Every structure is written in C-alpha cells, then in structure tokens.
PDB file of C-alpha atoms in Angstrom:
ATOM      1  CA  UNK A 179     -43.291 -17.015 -50.331  1.00  0.00           C
ATOM      2  CA  UNK A 180     -46.411 -17.235 -52.448  1.00  0.00           C
ATOM      3  CA  UNK A 181     -49.358 -15.138 -51.438  1.00  0.00           C
ATOM      4  CA  UNK A 182     -52.950 -16.239 -51.258  1.00  0.00           C
ATOM      5  CA  UNK A 183     -53.992 -17.932 -54.477  1.00  0.00           C
ATOM      6  CA  UNK A 184     -57.497 -18.332 -55.830  1.00  0.00           C
ATOM      7  CA  UNK A 185     -58.951 -20.202 -58.757  1.00  0.00           C
ATOM      8  CA  UNK A 186     -60.448 -19.682 -61.181  1.00  0.00           C
ATOM      9  CA  UNK A 187     -59.747 -16.024 -61.939  1.00  0.00           C
ATOM     10  CA  UNK A 188     -62.946 -15.505 -63.865  1.00  0.00           C
ATOM     11  CA  UNK A 189     -66.094 -17.566 -64.223  1.00  0.00           C
ATOM     12  CA  UNK A 190     -69.319 -17.197 -66.148  1.00  0.00           C
ATOM     13  CA  UNK A 191     -72.306 -19.254 -65.015  1.00  0.00           C
ATOM     14  CA  UNK A 192     -76.012 -19.406 -65.798  1.00  0.00           C
ATOM     15  CA  UNK A 193     -78.787 -18.853 -63.267  1.00  0.00           C
ATOM     16  CA  UNK A 194     -79.561 -22.009 -61.320  1.00  0.00           C
ATOM     17  CA  UNK A 195     -76.120 -23.510 -61.779  1.00  0.00           C
ATOM     18  CA  UNK A 196     -73.653 -24.373 -59.049  1.00  0.00           C
ATOM     19  CA  UNK A 197     -70.131 -22.987 -58.598  1.00  0.00           C
ATOM     20  CA  UNK A 198     -67.062 -23.969 -56.578  1.00  0.00           C
ATOM     21  CA  UNK A 199     -64.327 -21.462 -55.848  1.00  0.00           C
ATOM     22  CA  UNK A 200     -60.962 -22.459 -54.426  1.00  0.00           C
ATOM     23  CA  UNK A 201     -58.419 -20.758 -52.190  1.00  0.00           C
ATOM     24  CA  UNK A 202     -54.949 -21.621 -50.950  1.00  0.00           C
ATOM     25  CA  UNK A 203     -53.753 -19.581 -47.971  1.00  0.00           C
ATOM     26  CA  UNK A 204     -50.279 -18.324 -47.286  1.00  0.00           C
ATOM     27  CA  UNK A 205     -48.054 -21.067 -45.920  1.00  0.00           C
ATOM     28  CA  UNK A 206     -48.405 -21.194 -42.144  1.00  0.00           C
ATOM     29  CA  UNK A 207     -51.781 -19.452 -42.094  1.00  0.00           C
ATOM     30  CA  UNK A 208     -54.497 -21.582 -40.589  1.00  0.00           C
ATOM     31  CA  UNK A 209     -57.481 -19.255 -40.916  1.00  0.00           C
ATOM     32  CA  UNK A 210     -59.318 -18.592 -44.166  1.00  0.00           C
ATOM     33  CA  UNK A 211     -62.168 -16.147 -44.674  1.00  0.00           C
ATOM     34  CA  UNK A 212     -64.401 -15.554 -47.670  1.00  0.00           C
ATOM     35  CA  UNK A 213     -65.836 -12.202 -48.719  1.00  0.00           C
ATOM     36  CA  UNK A 214     -68.199 -11.076 -51.466  1.00  0.00           C
ATOM     37  CA  UNK A 215     -67.515  -7.706 -53.059  1.00  0.00           C
ATOM     38  CA  UNK A 216     -70.158  -6.202 -55.290  1.00  0.00           C
ATOM     39  CA  UNK A 217     -68.968  -3.418 -57.587  1.00  0.00           C
ATOM     40  CA  UNK A 218     -68.721  -0.115 -55.744  1.00  0.00           C
ATOM     41  CA  UNK A 219     -69.061  -1.587 -52.265  1.00  0.00           C
ATOM     42  CA  UNK A 220     -66.806  -2.870 -49.539  1.00  0.00           C
ATOM     43  CA  UNK A 221     -66.256  -6.611 -49.105  1.00  0.00           C
ATOM     44  CA  UNK A 222     -69.006  -8.429 -47.196  1.00  0.00           C
ATOM     45  CA  UNK A 223     -68.038 -11.275 -44.856  1.00  0.00           C
ATOM     46  CA  UNK A 224     -69.379 -14.706 -45.832  1.00  0.00           C
ATOM     47  CA  UNK A 225     -67.470 -17.338 -43.820  1.00  0.00           C
ATOM     48  CA  UNK A 226     -64.433 -17.871 -41.660  1.00  0.00           C
ATOM     49  CA  UNK A 227     -62.760 -21.243 -41.138  1.00  0.00           C
ATOM     50  CA  UNK A 228     -60.018 -22.164 -38.703  1.00  0.00           C
ATOM     51  CA  UNK A 229     -58.572 -25.615 -38.234  1.00  0.00           C
ATOM     52  CA  UNK A 230     -61.261 -27.008 -40.552  1.00  0.00           C
ATOM     53  CA  UNK A 231     -64.092 -25.686 -38.410  1.00  0.00           C
ATOM     54  CA  UNK A 232     -66.495 -22.881 -39.244  1.00  0.00           C
ATOM     55  CA  UNK A 233     -65.780 -20.002 -36.879  1.00  0.00           C
ATOM     56  CA  UNK A 234     -68.089 -17.402 -38.309  1.00  0.00           C
ATOM     57  CA  UNK A 235     -70.846 -16.931 -40.843  1.00  0.00           C
ATOM     58  CA  UNK A 236     -72.144 -13.733 -42.388  1.00  0.00           C
ATOM     59  CA  UNK A 237     -75.667 -12.873 -43.443  1.00  0.00           C
ATOM     60  CA  UNK A 238     -75.806 -15.059 -46.557  1.00  0.00           C
ATOM     61  CA  UNK A 239     -78.413 -17.680 -47.526  1.00  0.00           C
ATOM     62  CA  UNK A 240     -77.902 -21.412 -47.125  1.00  0.00           C
ATOM     63  CA  UNK A 241     -77.086 -21.616 -50.832  1.00  0.00           C
ATOM     64  CA  UNK A 242     -73.611 -20.556 -49.731  1.00  0.00           C
ATOM     65  CA  UNK A 243     -71.430 -23.158 -48.054  1.00  0.00           C
ATOM     66  CA  UNK A 244     -67.731 -23.667 -47.515  1.00  0.00           C
ATOM     67  CA  UNK A 245     -65.214 -26.047 -46.076  1.00  0.00           C
ATOM     68  CA  UNK A 246     -61.556 -26.128 -45.148  1.00  0.00           C
ATOM     69  CA  UNK A 247     -59.246 -29.026 -45.848  1.00  0.00           C
ATOM     70  CA  UNK A 248     -56.427 -30.507 -43.715  1.00  0.00           C
ATOM     71  CA  UNK A 249     -53.874 -28.493 -45.705  1.00  0.00           C
ATOM     72  CA  UNK A 250     -55.869 -25.332 -44.786  1.00  0.00           C
ATOM     73  CA  UNK A 251     -57.015 -24.675 -48.337  1.00  0.00           C
ATOM     74  CA  UNK A 252     -60.684 -23.878 -48.699  1.00  0.00           C
ATOM     75  CA  UNK A 253     -63.617 -24.119 -51.076  1.00  0.00           C
ATOM     76  CA  UNK A 254     -66.636 -21.853 -51.335  1.00  0.00           C
ATOM     77  CA  UNK A 255     -69.720 -23.390 -52.919  1.00  0.00           C
ATOM     78  CA  UNK A 256     -72.752 -21.523 -54.160  1.00  0.00           C
ATOM     79  CA  UNK A 257     -75.851 -23.414 -55.310  1.00  0.00           C
ATOM     80  CA  UNK A 258     -78.795 -22.257 -57.404  1.00  0.00           C
ATOM     81  CA  UNK A 259     -76.987 -19.173 -58.642  1.00  0.00           C
ATOM     82  CA  UNK A 260     -78.900 -15.920 -58.920  1.00  0.00           C
ATOM     83  CA  UNK A 261     -78.048 -12.865 -60.995  1.00  0.00           C
ATOM     84  CA  UNK A 262     -77.336 -11.037 -57.738  1.00  0.00           C
ATOM     85  CA  UNK A 263     -74.513 -13.455 -56.935  1.00  0.00           C
ATOM     86  CA  UNK A 264     -72.408 -11.766 -59.604  1.00  0.00           C
ATOM     87  CA  UNK A 265     -69.479 -10.294 -57.703  1.00  0.00           C
ATOM     88  CA  UNK A 266     -65.801 -10.545 -56.872  1.00  0.00           C
ATOM     89  CA  UNK A 267     -65.252 -13.337 -54.355  1.00  0.00           C
ATOM     90  CA  UNK A 268     -62.246 -12.730 -52.175  1.00  0.00           C
ATOM     91  CA  UNK A 269     -60.406 -15.177 -49.988  1.00  0.00           C
ATOM     92  CA  UNK A 270     -58.283 -13.899 -47.126  1.00  0.00           C
ATOM     93  CA  UNK A 271     -55.890 -15.786 -44.916  1.00  0.00           C
ATOM     94  CA  UNK A 272     -54.476 -14.962 -41.502  1.00  0.00           C
ATOM     95  CA  UNK A 273     -52.415 -16.713 -38.886  1.00  0.00           C
ATOM     96  CA  UNK A 274     -55.445 -17.356 -36.695  1.00  0.00           C
ATOM     97  CA  UNK A 275     -58.858 -15.898 -35.941  1.00  0.00           C
ATOM     98  CA  UNK A 276     -58.792 -12.642 -34.058  1.00  0.00           C
ATOM     99  CA  UNK A 277     -57.407  -9.210 -34.689  1.00  0.00           C
ATOM    100  CA  UNK A 278     -54.746 -10.192 -37.154  1.00  0.00           C
ATOM    101  CA  UNK A 279     -54.119  -8.563 -40.482  1.00  0.00           C
ATOM    102  CA  UNK A 280     -55.704 -10.466 -43.324  1.00  0.00           C
ATOM    103  CA  UNK A 281     -53.992 -11.141 -46.621  1.00  0.00           C
ATOM    104  CA  UNK A 282     -56.353 -11.148 -49.558  1.00  0.00           C
ATOM    105  CA  UNK A 283     -56.055 -13.168 -52.721  1.00  0.00           C
ATOM    106  CA  UNK A 284     -56.679 -11.714 -56.191  1.00  0.00           C
ATOM    107  CA  UNK A 285     -60.280 -12.893 -56.124  1.00  0.00           C
ATOM    108  CA  UNK A 286     -62.565 -14.788 -58.480  1.00  0.00           C
ATOM    109  CA  UNK A 287     -64.788 -12.651 -60.679  1.00  0.00           C
ATOM    110  CA  UNK A 288     -68.127 -14.493 -60.979  1.00  0.00           C
ATOM    111  CA  UNK A 289     -70.650 -13.413 -63.578  1.00  0.00           C
ATOM    112  CA  UNK A 290     -74.098 -14.994 -63.522  1.00  0.00           C
ATOM    113  CA  UNK A 291     -76.175 -14.586 -66.697  1.00  0.00           C
TER     114      UNK A 291
ATOM    115  CA  UNK B 136     -74.701  -5.423 -35.621  1.00  0.00           C
ATOM    116  CA  UNK B 137     -71.704  -3.179 -35.698  1.00  0.00           C
ATOM    117  CA  UNK B 138     -71.404  -0.784 -38.599  1.00  0.00           C
ATOM    118  CA  UNK B 139     -68.899   1.775 -39.705  1.00  0.00           C
ATOM    119  CA  UNK B 140     -69.614   4.823 -41.841  1.00  0.00           C
ATOM    120  CA  UNK B 141     -66.903   6.138 -44.106  1.00  0.00           C
ATOM    121  CA  UNK B 142     -66.796   9.561 -45.749  1.00  0.00           C
ATOM    122  CA  UNK B 143     -66.426  10.929 -48.301  1.00  0.00           C
ATOM    123  CA  UNK B 144     -67.434   8.316 -50.877  1.00  0.00           C
ATOM    124  CA  UNK B 145     -65.323   9.930 -53.588  1.00  0.00           C
ATOM    125  CA  UNK B 146     -62.508  12.466 -53.600  1.00  0.00           C
ATOM    126  CA  UNK B 147     -60.814  14.033 -56.601  1.00  0.00           C
ATOM    127  CA  UNK B 148     -57.599  15.913 -55.882  1.00  0.00           C
ATOM    128  CA  UNK B 149     -54.815  17.522 -57.849  1.00  0.00           C
ATOM    129  CA  UNK B 150     -51.487  15.775 -57.493  1.00  0.00           C
ATOM    130  CA  UNK B 151     -49.664  17.330 -54.554  1.00  0.00           C
ATOM    131  CA  UNK B 152     -52.826  18.141 -52.601  1.00  0.00           C
ATOM    132  CA  UNK B 153     -53.640  16.436 -49.319  1.00  0.00           C
ATOM    133  CA  UNK B 154     -56.407  13.857 -48.815  1.00  0.00           C
ATOM    134  CA  UNK B 155     -58.303  12.655 -45.764  1.00  0.00           C
ATOM    135  CA  UNK B 156     -60.907   9.920 -45.298  1.00  0.00           C
ATOM    136  CA  UNK B 157     -62.906   9.455 -42.110  1.00  0.00           C
ATOM    137  CA  UNK B 158     -64.381   6.393 -40.485  1.00  0.00           C
ATOM    138  CA  UNK B 159     -67.074   6.694 -37.795  1.00  0.00           C
ATOM    139  CA  UNK B 160     -68.847   4.213 -35.554  1.00  0.00           C
ATOM    140  CA  UNK B 161     -71.697   4.635 -33.065  1.00  0.00           C
ATOM    141  CA  UNK B 162     -70.099   2.061 -30.775  1.00  0.00           C
ATOM    142  CA  UNK B 163     -66.659   1.790 -29.211  1.00  0.00           C
ATOM    143  CA  UNK B 164     -64.256  -0.178 -31.364  1.00  0.00           C
ATOM    144  CA  UNK B 165     -61.694  -2.650 -30.066  1.00  0.00           C
ATOM    145  CA  UNK B 166     -59.476  -1.913 -33.031  1.00  0.00           C
ATOM    146  CA  UNK B 167     -59.628  -0.727 -36.618  1.00  0.00           C
ATOM    147  CA  UNK B 168     -57.763  -1.749 -39.733  1.00  0.00           C
ATOM    148  CA  UNK B 169     -57.160   0.158 -42.966  1.00  0.00           C
ATOM    149  CA  UNK B 170     -56.908  -1.424 -46.406  1.00  0.00           C
ATOM    150  CA  UNK B 171     -56.169  -0.051 -49.869  1.00  0.00           C
ATOM    151  CA  UNK B 172     -57.645  -1.540 -53.036  1.00  0.00           C
ATOM    152  CA  UNK B 173     -56.220  -0.436 -56.373  1.00  0.00           C
ATOM    153  CA  UNK B 174     -58.569  -0.418 -59.388  1.00  0.00           C
ATOM    154  CA  UNK B 175     -59.050  -4.020 -60.485  1.00  0.00           C
ATOM    155  CA  UNK B 176     -57.093  -5.292 -57.496  1.00  0.00           C
ATOM    156  CA  UNK B 177     -57.722  -6.754 -54.100  1.00  0.00           C
ATOM    157  CA  UNK B 178     -57.620  -5.160 -50.627  1.00  0.00           C
ATOM    158  CA  UNK B 179     -54.121  -4.788 -49.199  1.00  0.00           C
ATOM    159  CA  UNK B 180     -53.589  -4.339 -45.474  1.00  0.00           C
ATOM    160  CA  UNK B 181     -52.119  -0.974 -44.503  1.00  0.00           C
ATOM    161  CA  UNK B 182     -52.257  -0.780 -40.725  1.00  0.00           C
ATOM    162  CA  UNK B 183     -54.108  -1.699 -37.527  1.00  0.00           C
ATOM    163  CA  UNK B 184     -54.868   0.760 -34.725  1.00  0.00           C
ATOM    164  CA  UNK B 185     -55.632  -0.505 -31.241  1.00  0.00           C
ATOM    165  CA  UNK B 186     -54.992   2.168 -28.638  1.00  0.00           C
ATOM    166  CA  UNK B 187     -57.119   5.207 -27.842  1.00  0.00           C
ATOM    167  CA  UNK B 188     -55.633   8.319 -29.483  1.00  0.00           C
ATOM    168  CA  UNK B 189     -53.085   6.259 -31.384  1.00  0.00           C
ATOM    169  CA  UNK B 190     -51.285   7.921 -34.302  1.00  0.00           C
ATOM    170  CA  UNK B 191     -49.196   5.935 -36.757  1.00  0.00           C
ATOM    171  CA  UNK B 192     -47.301   7.137 -39.799  1.00  0.00           C
ATOM    172  CA  UNK B 193     -46.212   5.349 -42.944  1.00  0.00           C
ATOM    173  CA  UNK B 194     -44.217   7.787 -45.088  1.00  0.00           C
ATOM    174  CA  UNK B 195     -46.882  10.224 -46.397  1.00  0.00           C
ATOM    175  CA  UNK B 196     -49.778   8.360 -44.714  1.00  0.00           C
ATOM    176  CA  UNK B 197     -50.944   9.261 -41.195  1.00  0.00           C
ATOM    177  CA  UNK B 198     -53.486   7.106 -39.380  1.00  0.00           C
ATOM    178  CA  UNK B 199     -55.354   8.207 -36.248  1.00  0.00           C
ATOM    179  CA  UNK B 200     -57.633   6.433 -33.799  1.00  0.00           C
ATOM    180  CA  UNK B 201     -59.974   8.687 -31.858  1.00  0.00           C
ATOM    181  CA  UNK B 202     -59.718   9.160 -28.116  1.00  0.00           C
ATOM    182  CA  UNK B 203     -63.121   7.529 -27.639  1.00  0.00           C
ATOM    183  CA  UNK B 204     -62.211   4.755 -30.101  1.00  0.00           C
ATOM    184  CA  UNK B 205     -65.297   5.547 -32.163  1.00  0.00           C
ATOM    185  CA  UNK B 206     -63.610   7.133 -35.153  1.00  0.00           C
ATOM    186  CA  UNK B 207     -60.486   6.941 -37.235  1.00  0.00           C
ATOM    187  CA  UNK B 208     -58.909   8.825 -40.090  1.00  0.00           C
ATOM    188  CA  UNK B 209     -56.360   8.337 -42.829  1.00  0.00           C
ATOM    189  CA  UNK B 210     -54.523  11.392 -44.104  1.00  0.00           C
ATOM    190  CA  UNK B 211     -52.267  11.424 -47.152  1.00  0.00           C
ATOM    191  CA  UNK B 212     -49.877  14.337 -47.534  1.00  0.00           C
ATOM    192  CA  UNK B 213     -48.963  15.552 -51.014  1.00  0.00           C
ATOM    193  CA  UNK B 214     -50.835  12.905 -52.998  1.00  0.00           C
ATOM    194  CA  UNK B 215     -49.206  11.138 -55.909  1.00  0.00           C
ATOM    195  CA  UNK B 216     -50.792   9.271 -58.810  1.00  0.00           C
ATOM    196  CA  UNK B 217     -49.724   6.023 -57.150  1.00  0.00           C
ATOM    197  CA  UNK B 218     -52.150   6.811 -54.301  1.00  0.00           C
ATOM    198  CA  UNK B 219     -55.144   6.211 -56.577  1.00  0.00           C
ATOM    199  CA  UNK B 220     -57.506   3.554 -55.281  1.00  0.00           C
ATOM    200  CA  UNK B 221     -60.218   2.889 -52.731  1.00  0.00           C
ATOM    201  CA  UNK B 222     -59.359   3.132 -49.051  1.00  0.00           C
ATOM    202  CA  UNK B 223     -61.398   1.032 -46.633  1.00  0.00           C
ATOM    203  CA  UNK B 224     -61.551   1.046 -42.888  1.00  0.00           C
ATOM    204  CA  UNK B 225     -62.586  -2.238 -41.326  1.00  0.00           C
ATOM    205  CA  UNK B 226     -63.637  -3.335 -37.864  1.00  0.00           C
ATOM    206  CA  UNK B 227     -61.988  -6.485 -36.642  1.00  0.00           C
ATOM    207  CA  UNK B 228     -63.770  -8.411 -33.920  1.00  0.00           C
ATOM    208  CA  UNK B 229     -62.433 -11.182 -31.756  1.00  0.00           C
ATOM    209  CA  UNK B 230     -63.377 -13.755 -34.371  1.00  0.00           C
ATOM    210  CA  UNK B 231     -61.381 -11.994 -37.063  1.00  0.00           C
ATOM    211  CA  UNK B 232     -64.470 -11.195 -39.091  1.00  0.00           C
ATOM    212  CA  UNK B 233     -63.864  -7.893 -40.857  1.00  0.00           C
ATOM    213  CA  UNK B 234     -66.706  -5.406 -41.234  1.00  0.00           C
ATOM    214  CA  UNK B 235     -65.731  -2.988 -43.984  1.00  0.00           C
ATOM    215  CA  UNK B 236     -66.833   0.575 -44.461  1.00  0.00           C
ATOM    216  CA  UNK B 237     -68.145   1.677 -47.850  1.00  0.00           C
ATOM    217  CA  UNK B 238     -64.725   2.957 -48.840  1.00  0.00           C
ATOM    218  CA  UNK B 239     -63.417   6.262 -50.161  1.00  0.00           C
ATOM    219  CA  UNK B 240     -62.312   6.254 -53.783  1.00  0.00           C
ATOM    220  CA  UNK B 241     -59.428   8.613 -54.435  1.00  0.00           C
ATOM    221  CA  UNK B 242     -58.696   9.995 -57.879  1.00  0.00           C
ATOM    222  CA  UNK B 243     -55.519  12.012 -58.386  1.00  0.00           C
ATOM    223  CA  UNK B 244     -55.160  14.327 -61.352  1.00  0.00           C
ATOM    224  CA  UNK B 245     -51.564  14.687 -62.547  1.00  0.00           C
TER     225      UNK B 245
END
C-alpha cells in the first residue's frame, strides 16, 4: 500500500504570493492533519480534517486555510506569504481523530523569498 | 495549553554507548507518542504509551511512561549509526492533535 503522498516536494515562492499544498492519505484513512515544521523545531499543528469537516485548528493566522475532499485528500492554502512561512509542511493521516498513530508524508519544503 | 518539555536538545554518543531522552509535562497526560525523524526525513511513529508506569520494548529501544503520567523516557541500548536522528515525544489529545516536544537530536560517532 502507498503511504501518505504530498505534492509538490519543493516550492519557492515570493512574499505576498499564494500557495496550495496537496496531500493524499493512506487508503482507508479518513483523518488528515497538517503540521508546519521550522528547521530545528518540532512540528506545529495547523489543521485537522475528518470526513471533510475541520476538527481542529492550531494557532495560525487566517492566511492559512485547508479543506478535505470526498476522497479524503486535502489541500492546505496559504495566502499573502511571509518570509516566516518558510518551513517543511507535513501532512499526516490516521484512521480517525483521537489517539491513533499518525502516518506522516514526506512533506513539502516551502521557501519564501 | 498543554506543553511538553524534552531534554536534552542534543546528544553526541560513541557507537555502542547508551542514550536516553526525557519528556516532561506539568499536567497529567492521557497518553504519549514517540516519533523518530531521520535527517531530511519525516516523523515516523515509534510507539504510544497509555497506562501509568507502562514499559514497552522494541529491540534496543525501551519506552517508559511515568507512574503519575507526567513524564516519559526513551532509552536506546548500545547505539548504532542507524539510530541517528531526532526523537520527538508528542501529546495526543482526544481530537488527535499532536503537540510535539522540541525533540532530542542524536548523533552517533562510529
């Protein structure tokens, strides 16, 4: 079975631009979470979606938004990019919300110049 | 909100030496998960601890959950170069949101 997939792998954007990151969960997993990992730190929770509904939101500005599709894949959108948005964006899938192990994708490395 | 402190931040060991990382919380935890992230990679789930005083072993790795469920540790016996990476503890709430510690980066000298 394929693991969690994310696209693109790397991305370079300019300040003020918009970006869309994509994630496909493991087959059968209905919950997708997004995390931001700045170099040298642990991942920070951004969003969790389950059955197409937002189930949790971290301490991130409204420039960050996400959605989940009927096939359980997900998109993370970031508007008006700032230099500080440069990070590794990780998608994780799990069977459902709750205390289940999460399977992380390889991430999208976003660089904002 | 809930936080978890992880120490040490870095650890350099000679291959064959043991390694331990500690995770501490000021509040009682419902459970704790451990992840490993290799350099340039993504976090990979290692284990989840739920019960007070729980001890689980995976080959050379030993995971413990404190009696008060406020701390946890990961101990690696006789480190190998393949153990290199950053080890994170993470709190998992009812919603599934993971709150990660700062991580302990392990370097192993051959």
